[in-house]
PDB file of C-alpha atoms in Angstrom:
ATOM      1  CA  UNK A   1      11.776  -3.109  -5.748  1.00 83.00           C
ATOM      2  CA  UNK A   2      14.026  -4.889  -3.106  1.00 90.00           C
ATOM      3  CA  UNK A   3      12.820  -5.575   0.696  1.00 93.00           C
ATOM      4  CA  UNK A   4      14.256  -3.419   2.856  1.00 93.00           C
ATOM      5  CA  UNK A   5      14.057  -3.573   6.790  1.00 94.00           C
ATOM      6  CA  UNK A   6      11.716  -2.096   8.698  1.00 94.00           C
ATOM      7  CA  UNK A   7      11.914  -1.441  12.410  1.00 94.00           C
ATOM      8  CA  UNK A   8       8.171  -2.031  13.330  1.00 94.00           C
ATOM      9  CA  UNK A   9       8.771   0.604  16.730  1.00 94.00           C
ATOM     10  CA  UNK A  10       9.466   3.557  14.043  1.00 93.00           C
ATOM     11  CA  UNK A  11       7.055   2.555  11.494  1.00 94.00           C
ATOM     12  CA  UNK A  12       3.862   2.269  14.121  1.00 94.00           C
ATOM     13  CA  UNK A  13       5.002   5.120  15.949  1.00 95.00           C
ATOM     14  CA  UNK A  14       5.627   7.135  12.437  1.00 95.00           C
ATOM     15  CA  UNK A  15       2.523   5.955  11.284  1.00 95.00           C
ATOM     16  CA  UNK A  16       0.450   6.594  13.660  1.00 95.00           C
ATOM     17  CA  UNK A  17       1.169  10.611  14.198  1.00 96.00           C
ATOM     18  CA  UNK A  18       1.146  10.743   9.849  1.00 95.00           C
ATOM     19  CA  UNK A  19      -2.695   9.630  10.398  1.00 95.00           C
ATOM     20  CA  UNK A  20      -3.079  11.356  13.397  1.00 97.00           C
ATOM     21  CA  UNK A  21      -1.578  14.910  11.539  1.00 96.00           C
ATOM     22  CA  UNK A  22      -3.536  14.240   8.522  1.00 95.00           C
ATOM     23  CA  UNK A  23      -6.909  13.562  10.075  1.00 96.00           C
ATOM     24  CA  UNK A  24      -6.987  16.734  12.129  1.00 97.00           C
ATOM     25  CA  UNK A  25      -5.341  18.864   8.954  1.00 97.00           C
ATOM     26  CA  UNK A  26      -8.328  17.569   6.774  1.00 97.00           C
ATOM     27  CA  UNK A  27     -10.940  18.334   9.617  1.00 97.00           C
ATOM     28  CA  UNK A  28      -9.676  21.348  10.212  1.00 98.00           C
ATOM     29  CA  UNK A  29      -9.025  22.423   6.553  1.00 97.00           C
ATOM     30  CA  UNK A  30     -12.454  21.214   5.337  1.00 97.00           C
ATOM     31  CA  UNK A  31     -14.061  23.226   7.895  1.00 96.00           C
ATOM     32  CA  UNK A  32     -11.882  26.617   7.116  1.00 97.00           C
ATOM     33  CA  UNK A  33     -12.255  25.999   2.887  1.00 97.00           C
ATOM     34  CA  UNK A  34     -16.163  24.994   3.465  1.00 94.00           C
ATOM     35  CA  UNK A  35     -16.403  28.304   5.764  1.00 93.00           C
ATOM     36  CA  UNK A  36     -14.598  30.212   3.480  1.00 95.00           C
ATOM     37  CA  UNK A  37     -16.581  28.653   0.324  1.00 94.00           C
ATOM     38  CA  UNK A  38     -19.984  29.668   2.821  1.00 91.00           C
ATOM     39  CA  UNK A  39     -18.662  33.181   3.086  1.00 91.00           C
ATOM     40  CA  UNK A  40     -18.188  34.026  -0.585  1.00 91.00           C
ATOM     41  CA  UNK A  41     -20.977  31.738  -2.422  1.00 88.00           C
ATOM     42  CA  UNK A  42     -23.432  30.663   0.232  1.00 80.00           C
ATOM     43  CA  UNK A  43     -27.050  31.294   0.984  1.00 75.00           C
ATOM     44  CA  UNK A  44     -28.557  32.860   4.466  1.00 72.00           C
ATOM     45  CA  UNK A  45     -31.971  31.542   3.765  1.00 70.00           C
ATOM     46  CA  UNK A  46     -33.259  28.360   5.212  1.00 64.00           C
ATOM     47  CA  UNK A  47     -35.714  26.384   3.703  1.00 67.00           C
ATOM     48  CA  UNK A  48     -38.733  24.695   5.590  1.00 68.00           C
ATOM     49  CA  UNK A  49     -36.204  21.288   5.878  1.00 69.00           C
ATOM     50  CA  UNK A  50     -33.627  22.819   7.793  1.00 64.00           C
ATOM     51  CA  UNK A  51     -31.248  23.274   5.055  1.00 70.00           C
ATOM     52  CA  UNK A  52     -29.217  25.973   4.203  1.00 73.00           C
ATOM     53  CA  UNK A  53     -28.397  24.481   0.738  1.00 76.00           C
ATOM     54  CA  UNK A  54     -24.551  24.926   1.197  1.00 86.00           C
ATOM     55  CA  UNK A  55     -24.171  21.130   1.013  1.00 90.00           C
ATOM     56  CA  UNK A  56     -22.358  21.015  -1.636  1.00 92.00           C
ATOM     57  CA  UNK A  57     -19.806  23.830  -0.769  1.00 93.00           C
ATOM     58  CA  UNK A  58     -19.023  22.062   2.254  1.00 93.00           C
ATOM     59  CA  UNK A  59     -18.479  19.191   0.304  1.00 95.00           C
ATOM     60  CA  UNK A  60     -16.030  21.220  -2.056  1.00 96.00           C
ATOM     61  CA  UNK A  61     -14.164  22.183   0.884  1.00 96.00           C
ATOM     62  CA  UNK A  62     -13.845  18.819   2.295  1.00 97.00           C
ATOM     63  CA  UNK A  63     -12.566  18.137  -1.738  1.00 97.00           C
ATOM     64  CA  UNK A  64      -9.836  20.975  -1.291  1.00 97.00           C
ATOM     65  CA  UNK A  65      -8.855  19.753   1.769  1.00 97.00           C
ATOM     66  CA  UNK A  66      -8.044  16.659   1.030  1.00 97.00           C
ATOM     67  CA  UNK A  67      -5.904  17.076  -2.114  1.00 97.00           C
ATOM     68  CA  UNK A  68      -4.118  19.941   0.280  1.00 97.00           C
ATOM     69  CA  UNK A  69      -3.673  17.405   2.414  1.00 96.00           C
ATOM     70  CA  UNK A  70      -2.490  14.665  -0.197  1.00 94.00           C
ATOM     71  CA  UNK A  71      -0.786  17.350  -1.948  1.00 96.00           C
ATOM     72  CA  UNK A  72       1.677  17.762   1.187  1.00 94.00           C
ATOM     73  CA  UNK A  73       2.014  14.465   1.644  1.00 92.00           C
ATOM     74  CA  UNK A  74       2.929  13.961  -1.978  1.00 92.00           C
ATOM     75  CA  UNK A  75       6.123  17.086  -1.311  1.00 93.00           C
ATOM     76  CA  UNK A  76       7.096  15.257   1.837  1.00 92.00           C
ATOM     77  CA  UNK A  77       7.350  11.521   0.548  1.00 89.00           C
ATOM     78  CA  UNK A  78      11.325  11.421   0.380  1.00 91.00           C
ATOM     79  CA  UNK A  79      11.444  12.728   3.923  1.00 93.00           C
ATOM     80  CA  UNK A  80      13.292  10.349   6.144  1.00 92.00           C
ATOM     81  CA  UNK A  81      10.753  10.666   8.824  1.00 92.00           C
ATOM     82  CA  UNK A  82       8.078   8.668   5.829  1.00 92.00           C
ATOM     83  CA  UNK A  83      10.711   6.521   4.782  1.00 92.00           C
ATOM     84  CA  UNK A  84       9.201   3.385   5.834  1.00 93.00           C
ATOM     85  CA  UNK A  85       5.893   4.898   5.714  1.00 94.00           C
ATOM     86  CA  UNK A  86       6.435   5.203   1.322  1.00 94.00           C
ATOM     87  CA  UNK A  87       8.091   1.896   1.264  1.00 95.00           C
ATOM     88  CA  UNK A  88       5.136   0.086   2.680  1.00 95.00           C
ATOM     89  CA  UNK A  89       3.068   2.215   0.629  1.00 94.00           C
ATOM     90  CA  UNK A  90       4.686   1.273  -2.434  1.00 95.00           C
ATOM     91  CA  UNK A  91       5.039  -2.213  -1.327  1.00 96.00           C
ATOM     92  CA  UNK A  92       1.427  -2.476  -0.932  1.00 96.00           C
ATOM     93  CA  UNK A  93       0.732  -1.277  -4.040  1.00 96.00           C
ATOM     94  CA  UNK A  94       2.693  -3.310  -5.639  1.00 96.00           C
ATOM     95  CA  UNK A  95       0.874  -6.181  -4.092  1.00 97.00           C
ATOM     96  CA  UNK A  96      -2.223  -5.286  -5.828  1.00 97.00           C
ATOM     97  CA  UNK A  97      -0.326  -5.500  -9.291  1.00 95.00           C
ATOM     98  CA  UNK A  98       0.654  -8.958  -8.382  1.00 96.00           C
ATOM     99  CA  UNK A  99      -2.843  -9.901  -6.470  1.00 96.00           C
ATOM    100  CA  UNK A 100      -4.322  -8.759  -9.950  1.00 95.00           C
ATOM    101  CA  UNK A 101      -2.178 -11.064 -11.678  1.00 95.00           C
ATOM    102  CA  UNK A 102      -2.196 -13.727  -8.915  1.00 96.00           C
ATOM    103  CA  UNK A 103      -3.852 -16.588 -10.612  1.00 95.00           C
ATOM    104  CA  UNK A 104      -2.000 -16.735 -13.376  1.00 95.00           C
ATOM    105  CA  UNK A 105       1.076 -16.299 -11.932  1.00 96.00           C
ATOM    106  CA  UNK A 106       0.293 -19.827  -9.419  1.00 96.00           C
ATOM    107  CA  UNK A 107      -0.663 -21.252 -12.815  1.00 95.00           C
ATOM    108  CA  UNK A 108       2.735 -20.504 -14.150  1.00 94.00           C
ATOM    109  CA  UNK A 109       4.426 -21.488 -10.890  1.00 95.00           C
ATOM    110  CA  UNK A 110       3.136 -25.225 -10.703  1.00 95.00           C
ATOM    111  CA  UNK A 111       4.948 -25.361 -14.396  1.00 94.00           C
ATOM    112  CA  UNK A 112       8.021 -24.296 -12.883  1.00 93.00           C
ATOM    113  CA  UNK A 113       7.896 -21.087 -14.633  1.00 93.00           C
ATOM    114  CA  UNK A 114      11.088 -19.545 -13.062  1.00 94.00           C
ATOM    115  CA  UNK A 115       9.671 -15.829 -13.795  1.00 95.00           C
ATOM    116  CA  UNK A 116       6.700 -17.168 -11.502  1.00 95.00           C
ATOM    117  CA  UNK A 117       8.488 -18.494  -9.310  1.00 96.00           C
ATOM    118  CA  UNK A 118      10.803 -15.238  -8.294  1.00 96.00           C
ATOM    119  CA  UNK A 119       7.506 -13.576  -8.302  1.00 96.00           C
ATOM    120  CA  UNK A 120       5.820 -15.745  -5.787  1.00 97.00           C
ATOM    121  CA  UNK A 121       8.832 -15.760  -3.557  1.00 97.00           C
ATOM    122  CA  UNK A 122       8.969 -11.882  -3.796  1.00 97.00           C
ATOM    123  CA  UNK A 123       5.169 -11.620  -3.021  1.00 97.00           C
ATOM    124  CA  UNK A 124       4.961 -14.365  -0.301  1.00 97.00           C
ATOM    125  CA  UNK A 125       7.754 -12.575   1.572  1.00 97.00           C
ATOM    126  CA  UNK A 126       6.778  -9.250   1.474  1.00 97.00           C
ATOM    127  CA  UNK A 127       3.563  -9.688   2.370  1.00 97.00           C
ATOM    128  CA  UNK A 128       4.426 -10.885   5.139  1.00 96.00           C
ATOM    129  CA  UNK A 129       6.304  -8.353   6.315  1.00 96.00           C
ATOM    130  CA  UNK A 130       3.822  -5.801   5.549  1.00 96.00           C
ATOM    131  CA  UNK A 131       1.684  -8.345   7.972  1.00 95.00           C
ATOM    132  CA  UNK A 132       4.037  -7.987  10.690  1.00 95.00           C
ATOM    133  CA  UNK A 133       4.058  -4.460  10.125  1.00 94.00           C
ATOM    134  CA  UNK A 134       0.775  -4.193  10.178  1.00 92.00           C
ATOM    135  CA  UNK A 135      -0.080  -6.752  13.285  1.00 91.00           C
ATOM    136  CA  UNK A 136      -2.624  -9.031  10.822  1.00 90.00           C
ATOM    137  CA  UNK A 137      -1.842 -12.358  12.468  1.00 89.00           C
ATOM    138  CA  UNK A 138      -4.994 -13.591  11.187  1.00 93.00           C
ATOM    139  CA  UNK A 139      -3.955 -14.166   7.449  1.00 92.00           C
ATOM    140  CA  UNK A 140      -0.586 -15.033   8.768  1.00 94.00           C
ATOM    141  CA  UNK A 141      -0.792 -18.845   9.549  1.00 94.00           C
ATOM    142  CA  UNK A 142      -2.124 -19.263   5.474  1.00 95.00           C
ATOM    143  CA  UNK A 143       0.978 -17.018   4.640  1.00 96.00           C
ATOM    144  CA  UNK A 144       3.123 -19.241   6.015  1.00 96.00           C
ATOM    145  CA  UNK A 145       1.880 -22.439   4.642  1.00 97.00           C
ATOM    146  CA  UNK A 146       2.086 -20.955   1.039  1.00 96.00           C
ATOM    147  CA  UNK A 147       5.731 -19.613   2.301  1.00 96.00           C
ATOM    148  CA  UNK A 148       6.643 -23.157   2.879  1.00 97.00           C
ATOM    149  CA  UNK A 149       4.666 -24.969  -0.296  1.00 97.00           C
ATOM    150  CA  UNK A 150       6.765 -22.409  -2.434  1.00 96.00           C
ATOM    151  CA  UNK A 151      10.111 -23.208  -0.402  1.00 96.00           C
ATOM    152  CA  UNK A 152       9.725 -26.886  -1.422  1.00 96.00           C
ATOM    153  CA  UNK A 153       9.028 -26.734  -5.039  1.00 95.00           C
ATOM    154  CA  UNK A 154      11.604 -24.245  -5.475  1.00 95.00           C
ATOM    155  CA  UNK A 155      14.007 -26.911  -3.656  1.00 95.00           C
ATOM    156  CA  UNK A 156      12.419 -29.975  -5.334  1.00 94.00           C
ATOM    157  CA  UNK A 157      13.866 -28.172  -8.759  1.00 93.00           C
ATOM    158  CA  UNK A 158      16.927 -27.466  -7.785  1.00 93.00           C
ATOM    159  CA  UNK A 159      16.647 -23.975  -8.290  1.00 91.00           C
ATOM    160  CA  UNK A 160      18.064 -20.496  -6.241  1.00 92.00           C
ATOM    161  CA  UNK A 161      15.263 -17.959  -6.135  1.00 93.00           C
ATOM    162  CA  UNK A 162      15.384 -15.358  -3.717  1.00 93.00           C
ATOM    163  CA  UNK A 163      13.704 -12.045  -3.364  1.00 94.00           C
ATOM    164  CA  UNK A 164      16.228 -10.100  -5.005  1.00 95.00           C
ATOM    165  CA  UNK A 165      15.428 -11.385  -8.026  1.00 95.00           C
ATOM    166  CA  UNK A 166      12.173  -9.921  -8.711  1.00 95.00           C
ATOM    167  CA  UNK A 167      11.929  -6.768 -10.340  1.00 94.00           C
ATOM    168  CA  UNK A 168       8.743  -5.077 -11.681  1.00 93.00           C
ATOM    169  CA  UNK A 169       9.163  -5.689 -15.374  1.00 93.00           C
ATOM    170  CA  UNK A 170       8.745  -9.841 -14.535  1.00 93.00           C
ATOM    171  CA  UNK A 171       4.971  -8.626 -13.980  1.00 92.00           C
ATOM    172  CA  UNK A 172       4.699  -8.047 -17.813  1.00 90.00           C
ATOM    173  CA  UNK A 173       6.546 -11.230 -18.694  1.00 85.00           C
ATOM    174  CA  UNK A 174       3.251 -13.223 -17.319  1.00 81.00           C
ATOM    175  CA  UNK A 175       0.442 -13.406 -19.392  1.00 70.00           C
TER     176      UNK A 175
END
């Protein structure tokens, strides 16, 4: 996967009606499909509690709702309007195949592993433009201090790493 960029204007704003669409299609979805599931299988009577016992329909409509909801997002992914919107998803995801593998890739990196290395450099930088994206300044300041602890063992080798370097497949290479 290669860093692309992101204008952060288009990605909030993109974002932000995505969550804002999806939110009201599942509330509005789980109530229709846990009406409609009410309809056909539910119970009138009420029990001394309160309850109507329809629980868990409701719940199955909230269920249906949701992978309706998914489901559309899933047909829609390649749309330009999500463009950045999948590429930060799949950039955060594959942050959490490298966080998994995190320690022992740092192990590998203070040996000069060059694998590691690219790795690092790849991770480091994209994470912090999913930060940026993302306005988490907090973490940021530790970002960049790793950011700069990488830059100067790469140079202290004598070595040319950039992010365009990493693909997936180095992921498997570290054990």
């Amino acid at each position: 996967m290669k860093i692309m960029e992101v204008n952060k204007a288009v990605y909030r704003k993109n974002i932000n009606r995505v969550i804002g669409v999806f939110v009201g299609s599942l509330a509005v979805l789980s109530l229709a499909f846990g009406a409609a599931l009410i309809a056909v299988f539910g119970t009138e009577t009420v029990d001394p509690s309160g309850s109507t016992g329809n629980f868990y329909l409701n719940l199955i409509g909230v269920a249906l709702a949701a992978i309706v909801c998914a489901s559309v997002l899933s047909r829609f992914k390649d749309n330009p309007y999500l463009k950045e919107i999948y590429y930060v998803w799949q950039l955060k995801q594959l942050h959490n195949k490298i966080y998994r593998k995190l320690a022992k890739i740092k192990n590998r990196a203070e040996l000069n592993d060059v694998n590691a290395l690219i790795i690092l450099k790849f991770y480091y930088s994209s994470l912090k433009q999913v930060y940026l994206l993302d306005n988490n300044s907090l973490t940021l300041p530790t970002l960049e201090k790793d950011i700069t602890k990488l830059d100067a063992q790469i140079m202290s080798q004598n070595l040319t790493i950039s992010t365009e370097q990493f693909e997936t497949n180095l992921l498997n290479k570290i054990i």
